[in-house]
Coordinates of N, CA and C in Angstrom, one line a residue:
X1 N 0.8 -1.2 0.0 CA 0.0 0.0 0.0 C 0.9 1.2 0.0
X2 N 0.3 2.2 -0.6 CA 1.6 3.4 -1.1 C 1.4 4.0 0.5
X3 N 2.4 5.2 0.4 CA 2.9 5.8 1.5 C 1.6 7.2 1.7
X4 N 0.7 7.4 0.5 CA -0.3 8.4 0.9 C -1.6 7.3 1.7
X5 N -1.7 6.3 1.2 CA -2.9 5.1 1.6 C -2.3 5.7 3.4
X6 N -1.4 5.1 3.8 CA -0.9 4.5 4.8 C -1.4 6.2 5.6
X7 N -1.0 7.5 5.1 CA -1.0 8.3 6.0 C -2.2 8.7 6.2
X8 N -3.3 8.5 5.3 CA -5.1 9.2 5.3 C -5.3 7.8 6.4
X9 N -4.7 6.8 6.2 CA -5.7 5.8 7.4 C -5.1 6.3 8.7
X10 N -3.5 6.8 9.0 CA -3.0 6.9 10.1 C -4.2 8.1 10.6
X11 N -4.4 9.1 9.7 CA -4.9 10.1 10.2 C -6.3 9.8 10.5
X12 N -7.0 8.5 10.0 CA -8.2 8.4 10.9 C -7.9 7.5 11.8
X13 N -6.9 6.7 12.3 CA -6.6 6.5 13.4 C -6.2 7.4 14.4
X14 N -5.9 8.4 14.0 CA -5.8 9.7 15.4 C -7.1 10.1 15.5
X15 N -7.8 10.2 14.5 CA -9.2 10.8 14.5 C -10.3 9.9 15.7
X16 N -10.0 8.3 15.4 CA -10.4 7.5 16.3 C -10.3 7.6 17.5
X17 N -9.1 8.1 18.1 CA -8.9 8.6 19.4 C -9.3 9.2 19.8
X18 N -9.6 10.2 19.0 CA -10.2 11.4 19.4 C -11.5 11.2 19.4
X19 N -12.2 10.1 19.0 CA -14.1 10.4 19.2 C -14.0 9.3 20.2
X20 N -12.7 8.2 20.4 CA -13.1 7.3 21.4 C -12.6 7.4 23.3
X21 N -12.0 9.2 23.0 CA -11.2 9.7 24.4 C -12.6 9.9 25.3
X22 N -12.3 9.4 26.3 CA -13.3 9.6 27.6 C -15.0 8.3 27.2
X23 N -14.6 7.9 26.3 CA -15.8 6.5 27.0 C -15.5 5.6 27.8
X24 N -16.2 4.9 28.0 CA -16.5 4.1 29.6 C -17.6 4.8 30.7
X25 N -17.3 4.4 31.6 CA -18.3 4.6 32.5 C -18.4 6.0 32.7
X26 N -19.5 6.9 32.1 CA -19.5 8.2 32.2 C -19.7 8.6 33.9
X27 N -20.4 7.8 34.5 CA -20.6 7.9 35.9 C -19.6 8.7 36.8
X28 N -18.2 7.9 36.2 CA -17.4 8.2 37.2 C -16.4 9.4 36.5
X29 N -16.9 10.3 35.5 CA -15.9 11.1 34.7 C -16.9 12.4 35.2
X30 N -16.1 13.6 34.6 CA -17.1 14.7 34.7 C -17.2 15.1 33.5
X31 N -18.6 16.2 32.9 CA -18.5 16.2 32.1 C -17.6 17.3 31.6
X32 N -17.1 17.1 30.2 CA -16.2 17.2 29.2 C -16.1 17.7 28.1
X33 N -16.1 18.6 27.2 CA -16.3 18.7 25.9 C -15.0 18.1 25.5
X34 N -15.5 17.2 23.9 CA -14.3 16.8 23.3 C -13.8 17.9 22.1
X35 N -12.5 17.6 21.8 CA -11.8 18.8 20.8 C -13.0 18.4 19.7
X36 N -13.1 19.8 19.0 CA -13.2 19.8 17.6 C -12.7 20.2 16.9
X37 N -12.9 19.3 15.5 CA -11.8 19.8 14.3 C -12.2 20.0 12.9
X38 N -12.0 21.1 12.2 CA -12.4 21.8 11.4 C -11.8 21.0 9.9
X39 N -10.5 20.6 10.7 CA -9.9 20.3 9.5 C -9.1 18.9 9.7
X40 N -8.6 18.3 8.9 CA -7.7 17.0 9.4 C -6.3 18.2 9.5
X41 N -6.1 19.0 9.0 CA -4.6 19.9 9.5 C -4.6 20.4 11.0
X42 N -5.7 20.9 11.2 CA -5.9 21.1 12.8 C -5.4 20.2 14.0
X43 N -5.2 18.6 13.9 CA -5.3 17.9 14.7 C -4.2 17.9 14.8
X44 N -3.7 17.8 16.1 CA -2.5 18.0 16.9 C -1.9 16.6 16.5
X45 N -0.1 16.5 15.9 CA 1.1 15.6 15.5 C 0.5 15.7 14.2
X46 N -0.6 16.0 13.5 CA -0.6 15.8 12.0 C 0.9 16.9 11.4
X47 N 1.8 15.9 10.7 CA 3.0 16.3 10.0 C 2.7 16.9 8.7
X48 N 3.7 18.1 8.3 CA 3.1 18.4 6.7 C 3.4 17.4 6.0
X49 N 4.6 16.2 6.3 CA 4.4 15.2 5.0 C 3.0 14.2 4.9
X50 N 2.4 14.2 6.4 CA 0.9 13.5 6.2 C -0.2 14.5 5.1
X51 N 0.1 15.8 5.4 CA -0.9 16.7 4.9 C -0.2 17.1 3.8
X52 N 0.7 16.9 3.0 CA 1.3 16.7 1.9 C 0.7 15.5 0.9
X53 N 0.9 14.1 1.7 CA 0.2 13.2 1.3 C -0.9 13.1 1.1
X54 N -1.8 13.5 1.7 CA -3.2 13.8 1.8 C -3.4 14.5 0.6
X55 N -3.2 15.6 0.8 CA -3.3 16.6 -0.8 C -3.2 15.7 -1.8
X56 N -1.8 15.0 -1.8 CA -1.9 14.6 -3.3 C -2.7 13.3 -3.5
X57 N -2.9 13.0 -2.7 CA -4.0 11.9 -3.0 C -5.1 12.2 -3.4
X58 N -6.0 13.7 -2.4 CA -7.6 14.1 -2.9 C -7.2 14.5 -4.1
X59 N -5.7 15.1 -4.6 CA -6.1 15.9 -6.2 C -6.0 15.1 -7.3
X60 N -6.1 13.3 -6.8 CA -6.1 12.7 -7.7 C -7.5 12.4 -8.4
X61 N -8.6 12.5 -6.9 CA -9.8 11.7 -7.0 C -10.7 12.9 -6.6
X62 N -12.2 12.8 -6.8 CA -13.1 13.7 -6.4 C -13.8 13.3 -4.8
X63 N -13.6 11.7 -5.1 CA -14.4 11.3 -3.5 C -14.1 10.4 -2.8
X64 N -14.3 9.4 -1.9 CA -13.6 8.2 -1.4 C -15.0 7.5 -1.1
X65 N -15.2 5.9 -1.4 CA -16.1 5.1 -1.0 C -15.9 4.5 0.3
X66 N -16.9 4.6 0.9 CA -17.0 3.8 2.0 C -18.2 3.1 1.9
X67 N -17.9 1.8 1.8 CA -19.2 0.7 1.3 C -19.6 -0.3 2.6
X68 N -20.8 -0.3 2.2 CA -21.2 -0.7 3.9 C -22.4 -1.8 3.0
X69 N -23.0 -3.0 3.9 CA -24.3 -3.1 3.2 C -25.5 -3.0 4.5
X70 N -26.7 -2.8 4.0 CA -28.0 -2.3 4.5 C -27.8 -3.1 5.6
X71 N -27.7 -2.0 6.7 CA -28.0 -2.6 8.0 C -28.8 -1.5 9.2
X72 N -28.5 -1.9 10.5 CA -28.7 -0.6 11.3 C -28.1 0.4 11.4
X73 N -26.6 0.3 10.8 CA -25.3 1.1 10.8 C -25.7 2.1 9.4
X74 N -26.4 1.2 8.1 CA -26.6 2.0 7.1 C -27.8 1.8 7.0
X75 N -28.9 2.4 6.6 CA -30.1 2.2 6.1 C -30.6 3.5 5.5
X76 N -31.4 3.1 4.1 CA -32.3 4.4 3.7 C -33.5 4.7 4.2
X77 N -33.5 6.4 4.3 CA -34.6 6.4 4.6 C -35.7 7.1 3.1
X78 N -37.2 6.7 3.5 CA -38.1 7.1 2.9 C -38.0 7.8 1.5
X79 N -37.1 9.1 2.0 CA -36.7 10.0 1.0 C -35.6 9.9 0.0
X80 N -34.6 8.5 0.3 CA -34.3 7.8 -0.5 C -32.4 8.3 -0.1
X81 N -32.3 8.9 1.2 CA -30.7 9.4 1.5 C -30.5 8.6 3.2
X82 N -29.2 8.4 2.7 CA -28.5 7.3 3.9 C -28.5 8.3 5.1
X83 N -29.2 6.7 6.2 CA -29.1 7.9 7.6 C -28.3 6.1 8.5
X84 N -27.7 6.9 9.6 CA -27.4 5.5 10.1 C -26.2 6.0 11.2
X85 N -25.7 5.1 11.7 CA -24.1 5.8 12.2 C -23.1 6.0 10.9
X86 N -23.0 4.8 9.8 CA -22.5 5.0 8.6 C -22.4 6.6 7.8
X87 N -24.0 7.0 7.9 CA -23.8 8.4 7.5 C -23.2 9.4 8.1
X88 N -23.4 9.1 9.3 CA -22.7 10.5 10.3 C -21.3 10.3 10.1
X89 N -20.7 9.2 10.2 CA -19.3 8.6 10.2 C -19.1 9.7 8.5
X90 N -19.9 9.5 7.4 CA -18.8 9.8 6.5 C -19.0 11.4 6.2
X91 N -20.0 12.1 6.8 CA -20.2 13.4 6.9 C -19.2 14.0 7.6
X92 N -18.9 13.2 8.6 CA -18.0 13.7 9.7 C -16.4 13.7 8.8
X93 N -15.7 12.6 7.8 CA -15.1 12.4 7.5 C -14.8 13.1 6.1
X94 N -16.0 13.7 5.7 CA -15.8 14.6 4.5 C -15.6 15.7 5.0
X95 N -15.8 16.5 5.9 CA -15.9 17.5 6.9 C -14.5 18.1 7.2
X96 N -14.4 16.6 7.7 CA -12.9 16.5 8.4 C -12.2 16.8 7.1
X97 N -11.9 15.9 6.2 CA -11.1 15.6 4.6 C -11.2 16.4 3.8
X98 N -12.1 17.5 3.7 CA -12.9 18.2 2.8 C -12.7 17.8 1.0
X99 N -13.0 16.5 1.5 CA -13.6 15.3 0.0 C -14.8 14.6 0.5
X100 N -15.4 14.7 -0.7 CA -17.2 13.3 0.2 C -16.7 12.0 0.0
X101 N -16.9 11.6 1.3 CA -17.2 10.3 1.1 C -18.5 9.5 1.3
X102 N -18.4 8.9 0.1 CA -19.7 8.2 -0.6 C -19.5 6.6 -0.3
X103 N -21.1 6.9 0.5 CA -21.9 5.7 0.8 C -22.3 4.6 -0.6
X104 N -21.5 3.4 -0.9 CA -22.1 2.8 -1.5 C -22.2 1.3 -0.6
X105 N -23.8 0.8 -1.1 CA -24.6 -0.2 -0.5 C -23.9 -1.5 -1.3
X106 N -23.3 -2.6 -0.3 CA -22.6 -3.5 -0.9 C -23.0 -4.7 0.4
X107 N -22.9 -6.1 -0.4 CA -22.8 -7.2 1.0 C -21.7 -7.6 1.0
X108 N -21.4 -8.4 2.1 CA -20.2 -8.7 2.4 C -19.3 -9.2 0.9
X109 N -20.0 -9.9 0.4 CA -18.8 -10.6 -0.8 C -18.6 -9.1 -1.7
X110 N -19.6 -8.2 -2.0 CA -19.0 -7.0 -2.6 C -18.1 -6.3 -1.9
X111 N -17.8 -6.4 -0.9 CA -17.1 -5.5 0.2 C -15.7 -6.4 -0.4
X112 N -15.6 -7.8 -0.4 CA -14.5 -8.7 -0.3 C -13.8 -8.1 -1.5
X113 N -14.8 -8.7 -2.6 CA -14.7 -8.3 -3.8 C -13.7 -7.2 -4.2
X114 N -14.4 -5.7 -3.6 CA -13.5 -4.7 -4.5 C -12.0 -4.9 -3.5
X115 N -12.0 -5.5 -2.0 CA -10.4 -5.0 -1.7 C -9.8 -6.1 -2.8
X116 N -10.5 -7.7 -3.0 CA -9.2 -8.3 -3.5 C -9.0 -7.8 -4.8
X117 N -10.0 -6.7 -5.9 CA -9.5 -6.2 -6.9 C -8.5 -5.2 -6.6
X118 N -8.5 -4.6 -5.3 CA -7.4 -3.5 -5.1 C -8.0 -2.2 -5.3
X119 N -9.3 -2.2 -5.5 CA -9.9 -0.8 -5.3 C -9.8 -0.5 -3.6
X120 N -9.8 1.1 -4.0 CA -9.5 1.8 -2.7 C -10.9 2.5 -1.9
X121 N -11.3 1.4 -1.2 CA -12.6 1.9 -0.2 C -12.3 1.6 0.7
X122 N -13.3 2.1 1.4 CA -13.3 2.2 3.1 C -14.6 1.4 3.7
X123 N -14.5 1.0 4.4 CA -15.5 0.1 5.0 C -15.5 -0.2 6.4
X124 N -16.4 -0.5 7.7 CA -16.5 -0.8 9.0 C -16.6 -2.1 9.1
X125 N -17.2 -2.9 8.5 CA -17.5 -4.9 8.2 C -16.2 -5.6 8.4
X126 N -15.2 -5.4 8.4 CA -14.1 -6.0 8.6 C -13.8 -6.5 9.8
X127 N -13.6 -7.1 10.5 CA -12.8 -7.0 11.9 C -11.3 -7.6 11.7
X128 N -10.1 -6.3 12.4 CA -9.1 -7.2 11.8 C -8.6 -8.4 12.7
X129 N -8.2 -9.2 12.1 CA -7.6 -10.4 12.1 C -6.1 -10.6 11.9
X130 N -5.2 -11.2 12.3 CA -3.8 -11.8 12.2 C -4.0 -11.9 10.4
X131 N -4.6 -12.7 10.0 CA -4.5 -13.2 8.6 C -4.7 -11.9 8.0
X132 N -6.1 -11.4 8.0 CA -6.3 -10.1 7.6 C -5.4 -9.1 6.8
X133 N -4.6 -8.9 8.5 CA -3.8 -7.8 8.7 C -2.3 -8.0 7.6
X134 N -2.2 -9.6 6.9 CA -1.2 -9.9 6.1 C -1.3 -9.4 4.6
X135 N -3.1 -9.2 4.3 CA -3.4 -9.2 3.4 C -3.7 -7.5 3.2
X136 N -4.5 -7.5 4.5 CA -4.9 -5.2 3.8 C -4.4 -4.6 5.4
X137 N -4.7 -3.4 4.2 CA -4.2 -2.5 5.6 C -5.4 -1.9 6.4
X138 N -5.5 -2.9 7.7 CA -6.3 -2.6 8.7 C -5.7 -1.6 10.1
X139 N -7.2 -0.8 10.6 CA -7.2 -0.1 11.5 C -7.7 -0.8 12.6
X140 N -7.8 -0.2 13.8 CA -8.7 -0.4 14.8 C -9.9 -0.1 14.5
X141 N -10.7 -0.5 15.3 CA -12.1 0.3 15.4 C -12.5 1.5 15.6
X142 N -12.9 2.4 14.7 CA -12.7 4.2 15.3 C -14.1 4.5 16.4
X143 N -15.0 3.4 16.7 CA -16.0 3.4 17.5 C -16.2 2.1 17.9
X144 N -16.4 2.3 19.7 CA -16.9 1.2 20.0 C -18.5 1.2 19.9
X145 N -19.3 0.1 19.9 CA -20.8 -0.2 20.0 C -21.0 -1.0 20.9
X146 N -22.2 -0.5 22.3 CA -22.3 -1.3 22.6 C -23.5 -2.3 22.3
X147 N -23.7 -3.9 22.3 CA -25.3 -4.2 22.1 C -25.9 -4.5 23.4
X148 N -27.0 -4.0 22.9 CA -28.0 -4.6 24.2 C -29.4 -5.4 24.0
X149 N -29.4 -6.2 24.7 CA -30.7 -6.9 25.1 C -31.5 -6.9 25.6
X150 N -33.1 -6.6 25.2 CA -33.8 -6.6 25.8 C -34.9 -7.5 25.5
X151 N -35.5 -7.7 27.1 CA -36.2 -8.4 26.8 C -37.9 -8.4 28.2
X152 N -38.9 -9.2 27.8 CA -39.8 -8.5 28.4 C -39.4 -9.0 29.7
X153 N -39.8 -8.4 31.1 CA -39.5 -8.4 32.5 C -40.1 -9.7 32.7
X154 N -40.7 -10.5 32.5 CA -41.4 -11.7 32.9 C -40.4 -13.3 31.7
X155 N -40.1 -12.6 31.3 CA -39.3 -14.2 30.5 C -38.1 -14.4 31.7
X156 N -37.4 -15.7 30.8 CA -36.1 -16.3 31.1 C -35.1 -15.2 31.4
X157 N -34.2 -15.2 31.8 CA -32.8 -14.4 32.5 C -31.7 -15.2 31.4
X158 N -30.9 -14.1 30.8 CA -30.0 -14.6 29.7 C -28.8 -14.6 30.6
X159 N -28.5 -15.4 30.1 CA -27.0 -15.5 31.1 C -25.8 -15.6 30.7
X160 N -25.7 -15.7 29.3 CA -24.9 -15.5 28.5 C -25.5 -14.8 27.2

């Protein structure tokens, strides 16, 4: 993976840090405003050869894919435009980037598909893996989720 790939992902792994500083138990934290940032140049250790890199990368392309398929993370609504965490994630990241990144609706095997062609998207469906990690270049998770369960007050107690 070239040396611009490597520094747009490094830069949303600082970005990760930065939406995932102060979760956990809010109980015991006070509250906090987190930084905001106008720009990916704003964020504190971004180097000019990252934002060097960066440049020449957006002035190659107009947008960047981030392909997700229909779930609770992406879903359309009514009016026929993506709402979900997926959306906010890439609003936030064009914002940040000031390039769009575009929602396209894919299933897992189209997700697979375009990395083993070598197309350059972005995607959350992955979890990395040892093996994975031999083959693309993976991040951490830039959010954690938690799930929950519920269920009516009168049934069984899940226990696992």
């Amino acid at each position: 993976m070239s040396k611009v790939k490597h520094s747009v992902l490094a830069l949303l792994l600082l970005m990760a840090a930065f939406l995932s500083y102060g979760c956990g138990n809010k109980s015991e934290k006070q509250p906090f405003e987190l930084p905001v940032f106008s720009s990916y140049r704003d964020i504190p250790g971004v180097t000019d050869e990252e934002i060097n890199a960066i440049e020449e990368l957006k002035s190659k392309r107009q947008s960047f894919t981030y392909m997700s398929p229909l779930t609770t993370e992406t879903f359309v609504l009514p009016d026929g435009t993506y709402a979900g965490f997926t959306a906010k994630f890439c609003e936030l990241l064009s914002n940040l980037f000031e390039i769009p990144f575009v929602i396209e609706i894919g299933t897992w095997n189209d997700v697979m598909n375009k990395f083993d062609e070598g197309a350059d998207i972005f995607t959350g469906e992955m979890t990395p893996t040892i093996e994975r990690r031999q083959t693309y270049f993976m991040t951490l998770p830039v959010a954690q989720r938690a799930l929950g369960v519920f269920t009516h007050k009168d049934s069984d107690k899940l226990e696992t």
